[in-house]
Amino acid sequence: MNERRNQKDPMTHSNAEFFARLDANVPKIVTEFQRLTSVPPWTSLTEVEWRDHLPPLLHALFDSTVSSTVSPEAREKSVSLAAAHGEIRRKQEMSAESLLTEYYLLRNAMWNHIDKDVRTPDAVSSIIRLDAAVSIATLASLAGYHRDEYEQVGLWPGVLTNMVKQWEASL
């Protein structure tokens, strides 16, 4: 099974154009996300707080799902960045519901910027993988949001590791 995970995935490799266009649209996705979240509670954040880990998280999500060099390290980075985002939102006194809403709106921003000419039958599997990765990032953010509680019961060190392992096992 490890051999499979370390090989280039033929589906993602065949969607190199999809990955390149999506990756190039990160600035537009971030702008769209900010437009979608231009209401309270996000309007109380500074520009830097608002964007937080978003550009690196998007790049990591794309690298972990639809690039030609998908790797376990990319998935670990996605989970780690998402958890850090959740921790920051908690420190900013945002609600867990707001965090869930952010990921819903992030999905909308992403899908609004998938070029129509890249929406081919070949890209469908990559789109499904990417959507699943956003779900995992949502879970990781919620875990990060509740890190203090996990630490109090001694579970934190393994939470993200287990999340990555489960992601790997689902491939």
mmCIF file with all atom_site columns, C-alpha atoms in Angstrom:
data_model
loop_
_atom_site.group_PDB
_atom_site.id
_atom_site.type_symbol
_atom_site.label_atom_id
_atom_site.label_alt_id
_atom_site.label_comp_id
_atom_site.label_asym_id
_atom_site.label_entity_id
_atom_site.label_seq_id
_atom_site.pdbx_PDB_ins_code
_atom_site.Cartn_x
_atom_site.Cartn_y
_atom_site.Cartn_z
_atom_site.occupancy
_atom_site.B_iso_or_equiv
_atom_site.pdbx_formal_charge
_atom_site.auth_seq_id
_atom_site.auth_comp_id
_atom_site.auth_asym_id
_atom_site.auth_atom_id
_atom_site.pdbx_PDB_model_num
ATOM 1   C CA . MET A 1 1   ? 0.000   0.000  0.000   1.00 0.00 ? 1   MET A CA 1
ATOM 2   C CA . ASN A 1 2   ? 2.887   2.427  0.731   1.00 0.00 ? 2   ASN A CA 1
ATOM 3   C CA . GLU A 1 3   ? 4.139   1.884  -2.809  1.00 0.00 ? 3   GLU A CA 1
ATOM 4   C CA . ARG A 1 4   ? 0.820   3.163  -4.138  1.00 0.00 ? 4   ARG A CA 1
ATOM 5   C CA . ARG A 1 5   ? 1.000   6.311  -2.015  1.00 0.00 ? 5   ARG A CA 1
ATOM 6   C CA . ASN A 1 6   ? 4.494   7.183  -3.138  1.00 0.00 ? 6   ASN A CA 1
ATOM 7   C CA . GLN A 1 7   ? 3.805   6.779  -6.843  1.00 0.00 ? 7   GLN A CA 1
ATOM 8   C CA . LYS A 1 8   ? 2.613   9.550  -9.076  1.00 0.00 ? 8   LYS A CA 1
ATOM 9   C CA . ASP A 1 9   ? -1.111  9.273  -9.430  1.00 0.00 ? 9   ASP A CA 1
ATOM 10  C CA . PRO A 1 10  ? -2.072  8.899  -13.099 1.00 0.00 ? 10  PRO A CA 1
ATOM 11  C CA . MET A 1 11  ? -5.387  10.704 -12.566 1.00 0.00 ? 11  MET A CA 1
ATOM 12  C CA . THR A 1 12  ? -3.784  13.772 -11.048 1.00 0.00 ? 12  THR A CA 1
ATOM 13  C CA . HIS A 1 13  ? -0.956  13.692 -13.575 1.00 0.00 ? 13  HIS A CA 1
ATOM 14  C CA . SER A 1 14  ? -3.467  13.692 -16.438 1.00 0.00 ? 14  SER A CA 1
ATOM 15  C CA . ASN A 1 15  ? -5.028  16.772 -14.872 1.00 0.00 ? 15  ASN A CA 1
ATOM 16  C CA . ALA A 1 16  ? -1.852  18.855 -14.881 1.00 0.00 ? 16  ALA A CA 1
ATOM 17  C CA . GLU A 1 17  ? -3.687  21.624 -16.717 1.00 0.00 ? 17  GLU A CA 1
ATOM 18  C CA . PHE A 1 18  ? -6.459  21.562 -14.128 1.00 0.00 ? 18  PHE A CA 1
ATOM 19  C CA . PHE A 1 19  ? -3.889  21.870 -11.314 1.00 0.00 ? 19  PHE A CA 1
ATOM 20  C CA . ALA A 1 20  ? -1.938  24.643 -13.046 1.00 0.00 ? 20  ALA A CA 1
ATOM 21  C CA . ARG A 1 21  ? -5.024  26.749 -13.693 1.00 0.00 ? 21  ARG A CA 1
ATOM 22  C CA . LEU A 1 22  ? -6.425  26.205 -10.220 1.00 0.00 ? 22  LEU A CA 1
ATOM 23  C CA . ASP A 1 23  ? -3.070  26.995 -8.616  1.00 0.00 ? 23  ASP A CA 1
ATOM 24  C CA . ALA A 1 24  ? -2.750  30.145 -10.742 1.00 0.00 ? 24  ALA A CA 1
ATOM 25  C CA . ASN A 1 25  ? -6.191  31.251 -9.527  1.00 0.00 ? 25  ASN A CA 1
ATOM 26  C CA . VAL A 1 26  ? -5.198  31.347 -5.835  1.00 0.00 ? 26  VAL A CA 1
ATOM 27  C CA . PRO A 1 27  ? -5.162  35.184 -5.733  1.00 0.00 ? 27  PRO A CA 1
ATOM 28  C CA . LYS A 1 28  ? -8.628  35.276 -7.335  1.00 0.00 ? 28  LYS A CA 1
ATOM 29  C CA . ILE A 1 29  ? -9.909  32.602 -4.939  1.00 0.00 ? 29  ILE A CA 1
ATOM 30  C CA . VAL A 1 30  ? -8.610  34.604 -1.971  1.00 0.00 ? 30  VAL A CA 1
ATOM 31  C CA . THR A 1 31  ? -10.249 37.774 -3.312  1.00 0.00 ? 31  THR A CA 1
ATOM 32  C CA . GLU A 1 32  ? -13.533 35.904 -3.845  1.00 0.00 ? 32  GLU A CA 1
ATOM 33  C CA . PHE A 1 33  ? -13.300 34.435 -0.332  1.00 0.00 ? 33  PHE A CA 1
ATOM 34  C CA . GLN A 1 34  ? -12.825 37.927 1.105   1.00 0.00 ? 34  GLN A CA 1
ATOM 35  C CA . ARG A 1 35  ? -15.822 39.163 -0.865  1.00 0.00 ? 35  ARG A CA 1
ATOM 36  C CA . LEU A 1 36  ? -17.942 36.287 0.438   1.00 0.00 ? 36  LEU A CA 1
ATOM 37  C CA . THR A 1 37  ? -16.824 36.940 4.011   1.00 0.00 ? 37  THR A CA 1
ATOM 38  C CA . SER A 1 38  ? -17.222 40.713 3.933   1.00 0.00 ? 38  SER A CA 1
ATOM 39  C CA . VAL A 1 39  ? -19.768 40.503 6.743   1.00 0.00 ? 39  VAL A CA 1
ATOM 40  C CA . PRO A 1 40  ? -19.417 40.145 10.513  1.00 0.00 ? 40  PRO A CA 1
ATOM 41  C CA . PRO A 1 41  ? -17.599 38.469 12.198  1.00 0.00 ? 41  PRO A CA 1
ATOM 42  C CA . TRP A 1 42  ? -14.856 38.648 9.529   1.00 0.00 ? 42  TRP A CA 1
ATOM 43  C CA . THR A 1 43  ? -15.103 42.395 9.056   1.00 0.00 ? 43  THR A CA 1
ATOM 44  C CA . SER A 1 44  ? -13.669 42.832 12.563  1.00 0.00 ? 44  SER A CA 1
ATOM 45  C CA . LEU A 1 45  ? -10.409 41.199 11.430  1.00 0.00 ? 45  LEU A CA 1
ATOM 46  C CA . THR A 1 46  ? -7.405  42.970 9.974   1.00 0.00 ? 46  THR A CA 1
ATOM 47  C CA . GLU A 1 47  ? -6.405  42.171 6.382   1.00 0.00 ? 47  GLU A CA 1
ATOM 48  C CA . VAL A 1 48  ? -3.643  39.854 7.614   1.00 0.00 ? 48  VAL A CA 1
ATOM 49  C CA . GLU A 1 49  ? -5.949  38.108 10.108  1.00 0.00 ? 49  GLU A CA 1
ATOM 50  C CA . TRP A 1 50  ? -8.608  37.719 7.455   1.00 0.00 ? 50  TRP A CA 1
ATOM 51  C CA . ARG A 1 51  ? -6.311  36.023 4.946   1.00 0.00 ? 51  ARG A CA 1
ATOM 52  C CA . ASP A 1 52  ? -4.458  34.109 7.675   1.00 0.00 ? 52  ASP A CA 1
ATOM 53  C CA . HIS A 1 53  ? -3.160  30.819 6.237   1.00 0.00 ? 53  HIS A CA 1
ATOM 54  C CA . LEU A 1 54  ? -5.414  30.889 3.180   1.00 0.00 ? 54  LEU A CA 1
ATOM 55  C CA . PRO A 1 55  ? -2.933  31.166 0.270   1.00 0.00 ? 55  PRO A CA 1
ATOM 56  C CA . PRO A 1 56  ? -0.513  28.555 1.673   1.00 0.00 ? 56  PRO A CA 1
ATOM 57  C CA . LEU A 1 57  ? -3.452  26.327 2.648   1.00 0.00 ? 57  LEU A CA 1
ATOM 58  C CA . LEU A 1 58  ? -4.892  26.481 -0.867  1.00 0.00 ? 58  LEU A CA 1
ATOM 59  C CA . HIS A 1 59  ? -1.507  25.638 -2.406  1.00 0.00 ? 59  HIS A CA 1
ATOM 60  C CA . ALA A 1 60  ? -1.091  22.750 0.066   1.00 0.00 ? 60  ALA A CA 1
ATOM 61  C CA . LEU A 1 61  ? -4.590  21.429 -0.674  1.00 0.00 ? 61  LEU A CA 1
ATOM 62  C CA . PHE A 1 62  ? -3.897  21.524 -4.402  1.00 0.00 ? 62  PHE A CA 1
ATOM 63  C CA . ASP A 1 63  ? -0.479  19.896 -3.900  1.00 0.00 ? 63  ASP A CA 1
ATOM 64  C CA . SER A 1 64  ? -2.018  17.155 -1.762  1.00 0.00 ? 64  SER A CA 1
ATOM 65  C CA . THR A 1 65  ? -4.801  16.258 -4.170  1.00 0.00 ? 65  THR A CA 1
ATOM 66  C CA . VAL A 1 66  ? -4.468  17.389 -7.773  1.00 0.00 ? 66  VAL A CA 1
ATOM 67  C CA . SER A 1 67  ? -0.805  18.066 -8.519  1.00 0.00 ? 67  SER A CA 1
ATOM 68  C CA . SER A 1 68  ? 1.352   15.587 -10.403 1.00 0.00 ? 68  SER A CA 1
ATOM 69  C CA . THR A 1 69  ? 3.521   15.071 -7.297  1.00 0.00 ? 69  THR A CA 1
ATOM 70  C CA . VAL A 1 70  ? 0.933   14.228 -4.649  1.00 0.00 ? 70  VAL A CA 1
ATOM 71  C CA . SER A 1 71  ? 2.696   13.140 -1.467  1.00 0.00 ? 71  SER A CA 1
ATOM 72  C CA . PRO A 1 72  ? 2.028   12.291 2.174   1.00 0.00 ? 72  PRO A CA 1
ATOM 73  C CA . GLU A 1 73  ? 4.078   15.363 3.108   1.00 0.00 ? 73  GLU A CA 1
ATOM 74  C CA . ALA A 1 74  ? 1.690   17.595 1.187   1.00 0.00 ? 74  ALA A CA 1
ATOM 75  C CA . ARG A 1 75  ? -1.261  16.085 3.053   1.00 0.00 ? 75  ARG A CA 1
ATOM 76  C CA . GLU A 1 76  ? 0.535   16.584 6.384   1.00 0.00 ? 76  GLU A CA 1
ATOM 77  C CA . LYS A 1 77  ? 1.129   20.218 5.453   1.00 0.00 ? 77  LYS A CA 1
ATOM 78  C CA . SER A 1 78  ? -2.546  20.701 4.549   1.00 0.00 ? 78  SER A CA 1
ATOM 79  C CA . VAL A 1 79  ? -3.699  19.262 7.871   1.00 0.00 ? 79  VAL A CA 1
ATOM 80  C CA . SER A 1 80  ? -1.116  21.241 9.838   1.00 0.00 ? 80  SER A CA 1
ATOM 81  C CA . LEU A 1 81  ? -1.986  24.566 8.176   1.00 0.00 ? 81  LEU A CA 1
ATOM 82  C CA . ALA A 1 82  ? -5.708  23.976 8.630   1.00 0.00 ? 82  ALA A CA 1
ATOM 83  C CA . ALA A 1 83  ? -5.233  23.127 12.326  1.00 0.00 ? 83  ALA A CA 1
ATOM 84  C CA . ALA A 1 84  ? -3.139  26.273 12.814  1.00 0.00 ? 84  ALA A CA 1
ATOM 85  C CA . HIS A 1 85  ? -5.924  28.284 11.170  1.00 0.00 ? 85  HIS A CA 1
ATOM 86  C CA . GLY A 1 86  ? -8.450  26.854 13.635  1.00 0.00 ? 86  GLY A CA 1
ATOM 87  C CA . GLU A 1 87  ? -6.190  27.707 16.576  1.00 0.00 ? 87  GLU A CA 1
ATOM 88  C CA . ILE A 1 88  ? -5.857  31.282 15.349  1.00 0.00 ? 88  ILE A CA 1
ATOM 89  C CA . ARG A 1 89  ? -9.586  31.693 14.842  1.00 0.00 ? 89  ARG A CA 1
ATOM 90  C CA . ARG A 1 90  ? -10.194 30.550 18.415  1.00 0.00 ? 90  ARG A CA 1
ATOM 91  C CA . LYS A 1 91  ? -7.655  33.084 19.710  1.00 0.00 ? 91  LYS A CA 1
ATOM 92  C CA . GLN A 1 92  ? -9.493  35.721 17.670  1.00 0.00 ? 92  GLN A CA 1
ATOM 93  C CA . GLU A 1 93  ? -12.660 34.673 19.522  1.00 0.00 ? 93  GLU A CA 1
ATOM 94  C CA . MET A 1 94  ? -14.425 33.541 16.369  1.00 0.00 ? 94  MET A CA 1
ATOM 95  C CA . SER A 1 95  ? -17.069 30.854 16.867  1.00 0.00 ? 95  SER A CA 1
ATOM 96  C CA . ALA A 1 96  ? -16.728 27.278 15.676  1.00 0.00 ? 96  ALA A CA 1
ATOM 97  C CA . GLU A 1 97  ? -19.797 27.941 13.528  1.00 0.00 ? 97  GLU A CA 1
ATOM 98  C CA . SER A 1 98  ? -17.931 30.795 11.826  1.00 0.00 ? 98  SER A CA 1
ATOM 99  C CA . LEU A 1 99  ? -15.066 28.424 11.128  1.00 0.00 ? 99  LEU A CA 1
ATOM 100 C CA . LEU A 1 100 ? -17.450 25.961 9.471   1.00 0.00 ? 100 LEU A CA 1
ATOM 101 C CA . THR A 1 101 ? -18.970 28.795 7.475   1.00 0.00 ? 101 THR A CA 1
ATOM 102 C CA . GLU A 1 102 ? -15.496 29.838 6.307   1.00 0.00 ? 102 GLU A CA 1
ATOM 103 C CA . TYR A 1 103 ? -14.871 26.456 4.752   1.00 0.00 ? 103 TYR A CA 1
ATOM 104 C CA . TYR A 1 104 ? -18.285 26.458 3.106   1.00 0.00 ? 104 TYR A CA 1
ATOM 105 C CA . LEU A 1 105 ? -17.492 29.860 1.616   1.00 0.00 ? 105 LEU A CA 1
ATOM 106 C CA . LEU A 1 106 ? -13.979 28.734 0.655   1.00 0.00 ? 106 LEU A CA 1
ATOM 107 C CA . ARG A 1 107 ? -15.515 25.880 -1.322  1.00 0.00 ? 107 ARG A CA 1
ATOM 108 C CA . ASN A 1 108 ? -17.772 28.366 -3.094  1.00 0.00 ? 108 ASN A CA 1
ATOM 109 C CA . ALA A 1 109 ? -14.836 30.646 -3.873  1.00 0.00 ? 109 ALA A CA 1
ATOM 110 C CA . MET A 1 110 ? -12.844 27.734 -5.282  1.00 0.00 ? 110 MET A CA 1
ATOM 111 C CA . TRP A 1 111 ? -15.649 26.410 -7.461  1.00 0.00 ? 111 TRP A CA 1
ATOM 112 C CA . ASN A 1 112 ? -16.344 29.911 -8.766  1.00 0.00 ? 112 ASN A CA 1
ATOM 113 C CA . HIS A 1 113 ? -12.800 29.978 -10.169 1.00 0.00 ? 113 HIS A CA 1
ATOM 114 C CA . ILE A 1 114 ? -12.482 26.604 -11.779 1.00 0.00 ? 114 ILE A CA 1
ATOM 115 C CA . ASP A 1 115 ? -12.154 27.534 -15.433 1.00 0.00 ? 115 ASP A CA 1
ATOM 116 C CA . LYS A 1 116 ? -15.002 26.256 -17.542 1.00 0.00 ? 116 LYS A CA 1
ATOM 117 C CA . ASP A 1 117 ? -12.616 24.853 -20.128 1.00 0.00 ? 117 ASP A CA 1
ATOM 118 C CA . VAL A 1 118 ? -10.953 22.718 -17.441 1.00 0.00 ? 118 VAL A CA 1
ATOM 119 C CA . ARG A 1 119 ? -14.277 21.164 -16.423 1.00 0.00 ? 119 ARG A CA 1
ATOM 120 C CA . THR A 1 120 ? -13.816 18.008 -18.428 1.00 0.00 ? 120 THR A CA 1
ATOM 121 C CA . PRO A 1 121 ? -14.732 14.415 -17.582 1.00 0.00 ? 121 PRO A CA 1
ATOM 122 C CA . ASP A 1 122 ? -11.020 13.849 -16.856 1.00 0.00 ? 122 ASP A CA 1
ATOM 123 C CA . ALA A 1 123 ? -11.079 16.564 -14.176 1.00 0.00 ? 123 ALA A CA 1
ATOM 124 C CA . VAL A 1 124 ? -14.051 15.134 -12.272 1.00 0.00 ? 124 VAL A CA 1
ATOM 125 C CA . SER A 1 125 ? -11.959 12.798 -10.112 1.00 0.00 ? 125 SER A CA 1
ATOM 126 C CA . SER A 1 126 ? -9.621  15.664 -9.192  1.00 0.00 ? 126 SER A CA 1
ATOM 127 C CA . ILE A 1 127 ? -12.551 17.885 -8.276  1.00 0.00 ? 127 ILE A CA 1
ATOM 128 C CA . ILE A 1 128 ? -13.941 15.136 -6.026  1.00 0.00 ? 128 ILE A CA 1
ATOM 129 C CA . ARG A 1 129 ? -10.536 14.659 -4.375  1.00 0.00 ? 129 ARG A CA 1
ATOM 130 C CA . LEU A 1 130 ? -10.159 18.378 -3.821  1.00 0.00 ? 130 LEU A CA 1
ATOM 131 C CA . ASP A 1 131 ? -13.603 18.632 -2.283  1.00 0.00 ? 131 ASP A CA 1
ATOM 132 C CA . ALA A 1 132 ? -12.750 15.745 0.053   1.00 0.00 ? 132 ALA A CA 1
ATOM 133 C CA . ALA A 1 133 ? -9.525  17.529 0.995   1.00 0.00 ? 133 ALA A CA 1
ATOM 134 C CA . VAL A 1 134 ? -11.495 20.649 1.931   1.00 0.00 ? 134 VAL A CA 1
ATOM 135 C CA . SER A 1 135 ? -13.615 18.450 4.203   1.00 0.00 ? 135 SER A CA 1
ATOM 136 C CA . ILE A 1 136 ? -10.460 17.125 5.846   1.00 0.00 ? 136 ILE A CA 1
ATOM 137 C CA . ALA A 1 137 ? -9.119  20.678 6.215   1.00 0.00 ? 137 ALA A CA 1
ATOM 138 C CA . THR A 1 138 ? -12.402 21.633 7.877   1.00 0.00 ? 138 THR A CA 1
ATOM 139 C CA . LEU A 1 139 ? -11.981 18.788 10.376  1.00 0.00 ? 139 LEU A CA 1
ATOM 140 C CA . ALA A 1 140 ? -8.353  19.749 10.987  1.00 0.00 ? 140 ALA A CA 1
ATOM 141 C CA . SER A 1 141 ? -9.362  23.365 11.603  1.00 0.00 ? 141 SER A CA 1
ATOM 142 C CA . LEU A 1 142 ? -11.983 22.258 14.096  1.00 0.00 ? 142 LEU A CA 1
ATOM 143 C CA . ALA A 1 143 ? -9.383  20.060 15.791  1.00 0.00 ? 143 ALA A CA 1
ATOM 144 C CA . GLY A 1 144 ? -7.027  23.038 15.984  1.00 0.00 ? 144 GLY A CA 1
ATOM 145 C CA . TYR A 1 145 ? -9.858  25.178 17.294  1.00 0.00 ? 145 TYR A CA 1
ATOM 146 C CA . HIS A 1 146 ? -10.328 22.655 20.114  1.00 0.00 ? 146 HIS A CA 1
ATOM 147 C CA . ARG A 1 147 ? -6.627  21.949 20.653  1.00 0.00 ? 147 ARG A CA 1
ATOM 148 C CA . ASP A 1 148 ? -6.761  23.012 24.308  1.00 0.00 ? 148 ASP A CA 1
ATOM 149 C CA . GLU A 1 149 ? -9.438  20.437 25.010  1.00 0.00 ? 149 GLU A CA 1
ATOM 150 C CA . TYR A 1 150 ? -7.490  17.704 23.208  1.00 0.00 ? 150 TYR A CA 1
ATOM 151 C CA . GLU A 1 151 ? -4.360  18.615 25.167  1.00 0.00 ? 151 GLU A CA 1
ATOM 152 C CA . GLN A 1 152 ? -6.219  18.503 28.491  1.00 0.00 ? 152 GLN A CA 1
ATOM 153 C CA . VAL A 1 153 ? -7.081  14.849 27.921  1.00 0.00 ? 153 VAL A CA 1
ATOM 154 C CA . GLY A 1 154 ? -3.711  13.974 26.363  1.00 0.00 ? 154 GLY A CA 1
ATOM 155 C CA . LEU A 1 155 ? -4.994  13.378 22.847  1.00 0.00 ? 155 LEU A CA 1
ATOM 156 C CA . TRP A 1 156 ? -3.498  16.275 20.895  1.00 0.00 ? 156 TRP A CA 1
ATOM 157 C CA . PRO A 1 157 ? -0.223  14.733 19.736  1.00 0.00 ? 157 PRO A CA 1
ATOM 158 C CA . GLY A 1 158 ? -2.048  12.050 17.764  1.00 0.00 ? 158 GLY A CA 1
ATOM 159 C CA . VAL A 1 159 ? -5.054  13.943 16.449  1.00 0.00 ? 159 VAL A CA 1
ATOM 160 C CA . LEU A 1 160 ? -3.435  15.347 13.314  1.00 0.00 ? 160 LEU A CA 1
ATOM 161 C CA . THR A 1 161 ? -1.318  12.244 12.734  1.00 0.00 ? 161 THR A CA 1
ATOM 162 C CA . ASN A 1 162 ? -4.436  10.075 12.813  1.00 0.00 ? 162 ASN A CA 1
ATOM 163 C CA . MET A 1 163 ? -6.217  12.459 10.486  1.00 0.00 ? 163 MET A CA 1
ATOM 164 C CA . VAL A 1 164 ? -3.425  12.174 7.915   1.00 0.00 ? 164 VAL A CA 1
ATOM 165 C CA . LYS A 1 165 ? -3.342  8.371  8.312   1.00 0.00 ? 165 LYS A CA 1
ATOM 166 C CA . GLN A 1 166 ? -7.089  8.146  7.710   1.00 0.00 ? 166 GLN A CA 1
ATOM 167 C CA . TRP A 1 167 ? -6.727  10.375 4.655   1.00 0.00 ? 167 TRP A CA 1
ATOM 168 C CA . GLU A 1 168 ? -3.931  8.147  3.362   1.00 0.00 ? 168 GLU A CA 1
ATOM 169 C CA . ALA A 1 169 ? -6.001  5.017  3.981   1.00 0.00 ? 169 ALA A CA 1
ATOM 170 C CA . SER A 1 170 ? -8.878  6.427  1.946   1.00 0.00 ? 170 SER A CA 1
ATOM 171 C CA . LEU A 1 171 ? -6.788  6.843  -1.198  1.00 0.00 ? 171 LEU A CA 1
#
